[in-house]
Amino acid sequence: MISFSRLLFLVVCLSLSTNSHASEQWTWRDLVSEESKSFIDPFVRFSSMQKYDLYNVMTYLDSDNAPELKANYEIAIQRFNDSNIDILELIKQRAEIAKQRNSAQNSINKSLIGKTGRLPGYIVPLEMDGMLVTQFLLVPTAGACIHTPPPPANQIVLVTPKEGVELISLYTPVWIEGELNTSNTKSDVQLSDGIAEVDTAYTMLATSVELYN
């Protein structure tokens, strides 16, 4: 007959063994590499007025300093100076900034590759079998890719579920679970006014897709 202390020991061991194999629960920030987290895009942080001023500066420079555009250019430059922003230097650096931005948006968290985990998000259907979705993009916000510009590649997962998934709505959040892998892929997403090509950095063969709760 097993003593109470022995039974308790077995229960604790079983619990630890079960938890050691439990899936990790990820957030979208977990999919971002450390270099992506450290990159700050100065243009993205511009206010609406600063974006307007940037437009006036670029228009003037691209027009070979057309006299009729000079007044708006000088006003824009003054406002940037008042905000301690050297806009002309940033414009010189824009090619390098764009290169860094592209690298940050496509870099992945290599420590998650090959691991099994759960990630919440929204379904953007790619392939259907009748009323069931057989392949989709998982995105962090509802309507992404369809009603708004697509997120960065490292914020999209190309998912092939083990079984077809019933799509309730594009605004219904779900959990996906499976092994995360990486592959630079391009997917055609149907929009209301045409088709857009979307880059993805992650893939998953999902063993489970369930409603978020």
mmCIF file of C-alpha atoms in Angstrom:
data_model
loop_
_atom_site.group_PDB
_atom_site.id
_atom_site.type_symbol
_atom_site.label_atom_id
_atom_site.label_comp_id
_atom_site.label_asym_id
_atom_site.label_seq_id
_atom_site.Cartn_x
_atom_site.Cartn_y
_atom_site.Cartn_z
ATOM 1 C CA MET A 1 0.000 0.000 0.000
ATOM 2 C CA ILE A 2 1.397 3.419 -1.002
ATOM 3 C CA SER A 3 1.860 5.841 1.903
ATOM 4 C CA PHE A 4 0.363 9.326 1.782
ATOM 5 C CA SER A 5 3.809 10.966 1.575
ATOM 6 C CA ARG A 6 4.803 8.672 -1.308
ATOM 7 C CA LEU A 7 1.530 9.438 -3.127
ATOM 8 C CA LEU A 8 2.055 13.168 -2.649
ATOM 9 C CA PHE A 9 5.583 12.854 -4.049
ATOM 10 C CA LEU A 10 4.281 11.070 -7.167
ATOM 11 C CA VAL A 11 1.584 13.715 -7.701
ATOM 12 C CA VAL A 12 4.126 16.538 -7.459
ATOM 13 C CA CYS A 13 6.497 14.783 -9.886
ATOM 14 C CA LEU A 14 3.670 14.198 -12.345
ATOM 15 C CA SER A 15 2.660 17.856 -12.105
ATOM 16 C CA LEU A 16 6.216 19.042 -12.746
ATOM 17 C CA SER A 17 6.581 16.665 -15.689
ATOM 18 C CA THR A 18 3.324 17.898 -17.217
ATOM 19 C CA ASN A 19 4.247 21.544 -16.773
ATOM 20 C CA SER A 20 7.691 21.022 -18.306
ATOM 21 C CA HIS A 21 6.020 20.010 -21.563
ATOM 22 C CA ALA A 22 3.359 22.725 -21.487
ATOM 23 C CA SER A 23 3.365 25.169 -24.349
ATOM 24 C CA GLU A 24 4.884 28.571 -23.801
ATOM 25 C CA GLN A 25 2.508 31.514 -24.067
ATOM 26 C CA TRP A 26 3.907 34.252 -26.296
ATOM 27 C CA THR A 27 3.078 37.873 -26.974
ATOM 28 C CA TRP A 28 3.760 39.568 -30.298
ATOM 29 C CA ARG A 29 6.650 41.441 -28.742
ATOM 30 C CA ASP A 30 8.297 38.070 -28.038
ATOM 31 C CA LEU A 31 8.570 37.551 -31.814
ATOM 32 C CA VAL A 32 10.633 40.706 -32.200
ATOM 33 C CA SER A 33 14.422 40.352 -32.126
ATOM 34 C CA GLU A 34 16.530 42.363 -29.712
ATOM 35 C CA GLU A 35 17.918 44.457 -32.575
ATOM 36 C CA SER A 36 14.365 45.328 -33.622
ATOM 37 C CA LYS A 37 13.538 46.456 -30.093
ATOM 38 C CA SER A 38 16.565 48.735 -30.003
ATOM 39 C CA PHE A 39 15.921 50.371 -33.393
ATOM 40 C CA ILE A 40 14.110 53.713 -33.216
ATOM 41 C CA ASP A 41 12.771 55.123 -36.475
ATOM 42 C CA PRO A 42 12.849 58.924 -36.085
ATOM 43 C CA PHE A 43 10.392 59.475 -38.930
ATOM 44 C CA VAL A 44 7.744 57.179 -37.417
ATOM 45 C CA ARG A 45 7.703 59.295 -34.274
ATOM 46 C CA PHE A 46 6.844 62.488 -36.171
ATOM 47 C CA SER A 47 3.575 64.206 -35.336
ATOM 48 C CA SER A 48 1.047 65.017 -38.067
ATOM 49 C CA MET A 49 2.394 68.563 -38.262
ATOM 50 C CA GLN A 50 5.988 67.331 -38.511
ATOM 51 C CA LYS A 51 5.018 64.972 -41.327
ATOM 52 C CA TYR A 52 3.431 67.934 -43.104
ATOM 53 C CA ASP A 53 6.589 69.984 -42.574
ATOM 54 C CA LEU A 54 8.713 67.098 -43.856
ATOM 55 C CA TYR A 55 6.562 67.025 -46.982
ATOM 56 C CA ASN A 56 7.166 70.761 -47.539
ATOM 57 C CA VAL A 57 10.916 70.377 -47.019
ATOM 58 C CA MET A 58 11.165 67.429 -49.418
ATOM 59 C CA THR A 59 8.961 69.145 -52.013
ATOM 60 C CA TYR A 60 11.193 72.212 -51.967
ATOM 61 C CA LEU A 61 14.417 70.202 -52.205
ATOM 62 C CA ASP A 62 13.043 67.991 -54.993
ATOM 63 C CA SER A 63 11.939 71.064 -56.969
ATOM 64 C CA ASP A 64 15.501 72.416 -57.200
ATOM 65 C CA ASN A 65 14.633 75.149 -54.704
ATOM 66 C CA ALA A 66 11.636 76.590 -56.538
ATOM 67 C CA PRO A 67 11.083 80.181 -55.235
ATOM 68 C CA GLU A 68 7.318 79.726 -54.801
ATOM 69 C CA LEU A 69 7.936 76.894 -52.328
ATOM 70 C CA LYS A 70 10.611 78.631 -50.282
ATOM 71 C CA ALA A 71 8.285 80.259 -47.731
ATOM 72 C CA ASN A 72 6.722 76.949 -46.654
ATOM 73 C CA TYR A 73 10.194 75.375 -46.619
ATOM 74 C CA GLU A 74 11.598 78.033 -44.285
ATOM 75 C CA ILE A 75 8.594 77.791 -41.939
ATOM 76 C CA ALA A 76 9.036 73.997 -41.789
ATOM 77 C CA ILE A 77 12.768 74.263 -41.134
ATOM 78 C CA GLN A 78 12.152 76.753 -38.325
ATOM 79 C CA ARG A 79 9.599 74.480 -36.657
ATOM 80 C CA PHE A 80 12.011 71.536 -36.807
ATOM 81 C CA ASN A 81 14.761 73.721 -35.325
ATOM 82 C CA ASP A 82 12.415 74.768 -32.521
ATOM 83 C CA SER A 83 11.924 71.052 -31.761
ATOM 84 C CA ASN A 84 15.706 70.438 -31.808
ATOM 85 C CA ILE A 85 15.408 68.234 -34.916
ATOM 86 C CA ASP A 86 18.094 68.552 -37.581
ATOM 87 C CA ILE A 87 15.753 67.586 -40.401
ATOM 88 C CA LEU A 88 18.301 68.147 -43.195
ATOM 89 C CA GLU A 89 20.720 65.731 -41.524
ATOM 90 C CA LEU A 90 17.921 63.160 -41.066
ATOM 91 C CA ILE A 91 17.038 63.472 -44.748
ATOM 92 C CA LYS A 92 20.675 62.749 -45.645
ATOM 93 C CA GLN A 93 20.484 59.626 -43.470
ATOM 94 C CA ARG A 94 17.110 58.424 -44.757
ATOM 95 C CA ALA A 95 18.587 55.681 -46.985
ATOM 96 C CA GLU A 96 20.470 54.194 -44.032
ATOM 97 C CA ILE A 97 17.429 54.603 -41.781
ATOM 98 C CA ALA A 98 15.276 52.801 -44.358
ATOM 99 C CA LYS A 99 17.837 49.987 -44.498
ATOM 100 C CA GLN A 100 17.824 49.645 -40.706
ATOM 101 C CA ARG A 101 14.015 49.761 -40.667
ATOM 102 C CA ASN A 102 13.776 46.952 -43.214
ATOM 103 C CA SER A 103 16.251 44.844 -41.246
ATOM 104 C CA ALA A 104 14.358 45.417 -37.991
ATOM 105 C CA GLN A 105 11.009 44.519 -39.547
ATOM 106 C CA ASN A 106 12.295 41.242 -40.972
ATOM 107 C CA SER A 107 14.586 40.061 -38.167
ATOM 108 C CA ILE A 108 13.267 37.245 -35.982
ATOM 109 C CA ASN A 109 13.673 35.988 -32.442
ATOM 110 C CA LYS A 110 15.846 32.948 -33.164
ATOM 111 C CA SER A 111 15.433 31.600 -29.631
ATOM 112 C CA LEU A 112 11.769 30.726 -30.385
ATOM 113 C CA ILE A 113 12.424 28.757 -33.568
ATOM 114 C CA GLY A 114 11.555 25.091 -33.103
ATOM 115 C CA LYS A 115 9.690 25.749 -29.854
ATOM 116 C CA THR A 116 6.031 24.994 -29.228
ATOM 117 C CA GLY A 117 3.907 27.839 -27.980
ATOM 118 C CA ARG A 118 0.598 29.670 -28.021
ATOM 119 C CA LEU A 119 0.017 33.061 -29.638
ATOM 120 C CA PRO A 120 -3.174 35.169 -29.770
ATOM 121 C CA GLY A 121 -4.231 37.080 -32.844
ATOM 122 C CA TYR A 122 -6.670 37.498 -35.707
ATOM 123 C CA ILE A 123 -7.182 35.385 -38.823
ATOM 124 C CA VAL A 124 -6.655 36.679 -42.348
ATOM 125 C CA PRO A 125 -7.804 33.822 -44.632
ATOM 126 C CA LEU A 126 -5.602 32.735 -47.532
ATOM 127 C CA GLU A 127 -7.050 29.366 -48.594
ATOM 128 C CA MET A 128 -10.514 27.891 -48.057
ATOM 129 C CA ASP A 129 -12.077 24.456 -48.351
ATOM 130 C CA GLY A 130 -15.780 25.196 -48.497
ATOM 131 C CA MET A 131 -16.488 27.179 -45.334
ATOM 132 C CA LEU A 132 -13.268 26.122 -43.592
ATOM 133 C CA VAL A 133 -10.004 28.077 -43.597
ATOM 134 C CA THR A 134 -7.090 25.776 -44.459
ATOM 135 C CA GLN A 135 -4.333 28.396 -44.461
ATOM 136 C CA PHE A 136 -4.240 31.879 -42.984
ATOM 137 C CA LEU A 137 -2.122 34.709 -41.690
ATOM 138 C CA LEU A 138 -2.220 35.379 -37.968
ATOM 139 C CA VAL A 139 -1.877 39.106 -37.267
ATOM 140 C CA PRO A 140 -1.814 41.084 -34.000
ATOM 141 C CA THR A 141 -4.668 43.488 -34.792
ATOM 142 C CA ALA A 142 -8.096 42.993 -36.312
ATOM 143 C CA GLY A 143 -8.350 43.974 -39.972
ATOM 144 C CA ALA A 144 -4.580 44.111 -40.483
ATOM 145 C CA CYS A 145 -3.568 43.486 -44.103
ATOM 146 C CA ILE A 146 -7.153 43.939 -45.299
ATOM 147 C CA HIS A 147 -8.301 47.302 -43.939
ATOM 148 C CA THR A 148 -4.910 48.669 -42.862
ATOM 149 C CA PRO A 149 -1.303 48.398 -44.102
ATOM 150 C CA PRO A 150 0.248 45.029 -43.215
ATOM 151 C CA PRO A 151 2.325 44.719 -40.038
ATOM 152 C CA PRO A 152 6.090 44.062 -40.309
ATOM 153 C CA ALA A 153 7.045 40.581 -41.500
ATOM 154 C CA ASN A 154 8.105 39.541 -37.993
ATOM 155 C CA GLN A 155 4.615 40.414 -36.750
ATOM 156 C CA ILE A 156 2.815 37.979 -39.066
ATOM 157 C CA VAL A 157 2.660 34.176 -38.849
ATOM 158 C CA LEU A 158 1.737 32.044 -41.867
ATOM 159 C CA VAL A 159 -0.413 29.286 -40.327
ATOM 160 C CA THR A 160 -1.443 25.922 -41.738
ATOM 161 C CA PRO A 161 -3.859 24.362 -39.231
ATOM 162 C CA LYS A 162 -3.968 20.612 -38.653
ATOM 163 C CA GLU A 163 -7.681 20.771 -39.473
ATOM 164 C CA GLY A 164 -9.755 23.370 -41.293
ATOM 165 C CA VAL A 165 -10.922 26.244 -39.105
ATOM 166 C CA GLU A 166 -14.370 27.820 -39.148
ATOM 167 C CA LEU A 167 -13.998 31.572 -39.557
ATOM 168 C CA ILE A 168 -16.491 33.447 -37.415
ATOM 169 C CA SER A 169 -15.256 36.924 -38.373
ATOM 170 C CA LEU A 170 -12.072 38.851 -39.093
ATOM 171 C CA TYR A 171 -12.601 40.551 -35.734
ATOM 172 C CA THR A 172 -12.811 37.379 -33.635
ATOM 173 C CA PRO A 173 -9.529 36.716 -31.772
ATOM 174 C CA VAL A 174 -8.107 33.202 -31.560
ATOM 175 C CA TRP A 175 -5.279 31.277 -29.964
ATOM 176 C CA ILE A 176 -3.004 29.233 -32.185
ATOM 177 C CA GLU A 177 -0.684 26.571 -30.847
ATOM 178 C CA GLY A 178 2.125 24.702 -32.524
ATOM 179 C CA GLU A 179 5.807 24.700 -33.364
ATOM 180 C CA LEU A 180 7.116 28.044 -34.572
ATOM 181 C CA ASN A 181 9.444 28.070 -37.557
ATOM 182 C CA THR A 182 10.859 30.665 -39.893
ATOM 183 C CA SER A 183 10.558 31.122 -43.626
ATOM 184 C CA ASN A 184 10.553 34.313 -45.653
ATOM 185 C CA THR A 185 7.361 33.951 -47.651
ATOM 186 C CA LYS A 186 5.062 36.171 -49.681
ATOM 187 C CA SER A 187 1.298 35.682 -49.599
ATOM 188 C CA ASP A 188 -1.395 37.242 -51.767
ATOM 189 C CA VAL A 189 -4.160 38.752 -49.635
ATOM 190 C CA GLN A 190 -7.509 39.645 -51.185
ATOM 191 C CA LEU A 191 -8.482 43.263 -50.488
ATOM 192 C CA SER A 192 -11.691 45.088 -51.243
ATOM 193 C CA ASP A 193 -9.954 46.878 -54.107
ATOM 194 C CA GLY A 194 -7.538 44.210 -55.320
ATOM 195 C CA ILE A 195 -4.758 41.901 -54.158
ATOM 196 C CA ALA A 196 -1.780 42.825 -51.984
ATOM 197 C CA GLU A 197 1.425 40.850 -51.485
ATOM 198 C CA VAL A 198 2.310 40.422 -47.802
ATOM 199 C CA ASP A 199 5.696 39.340 -46.431
ATOM 200 C CA THR A 200 5.875 36.947 -43.478
ATOM 201 C CA ALA A 201 8.880 35.879 -41.415
ATOM 202 C CA TYR A 202 7.282 33.081 -39.343
ATOM 203 C CA THR A 203 5.345 29.901 -40.117
ATOM 204 C CA MET A 204 3.468 27.424 -37.966
ATOM 205 C CA LEU A 205 1.777 24.079 -38.501
ATOM 206 C CA ALA A 206 -0.891 24.663 -35.878
ATOM 207 C CA THR A 207 -2.018 21.677 -33.822
ATOM 208 C CA SER A 208 -4.754 23.786 -32.243
ATOM 209 C CA VAL A 209 -6.794 26.863 -33.173
ATOM 210 C CA GLU A 210 -9.353 27.947 -30.599
ATOM 211 C CA LEU A 211 -11.342 31.019 -29.673
ATOM 212 C CA TYR A 212 -9.557 33.510 -27.453
ATOM 213 C CA ASN A 213 -10.892 33.714 -23.910
#
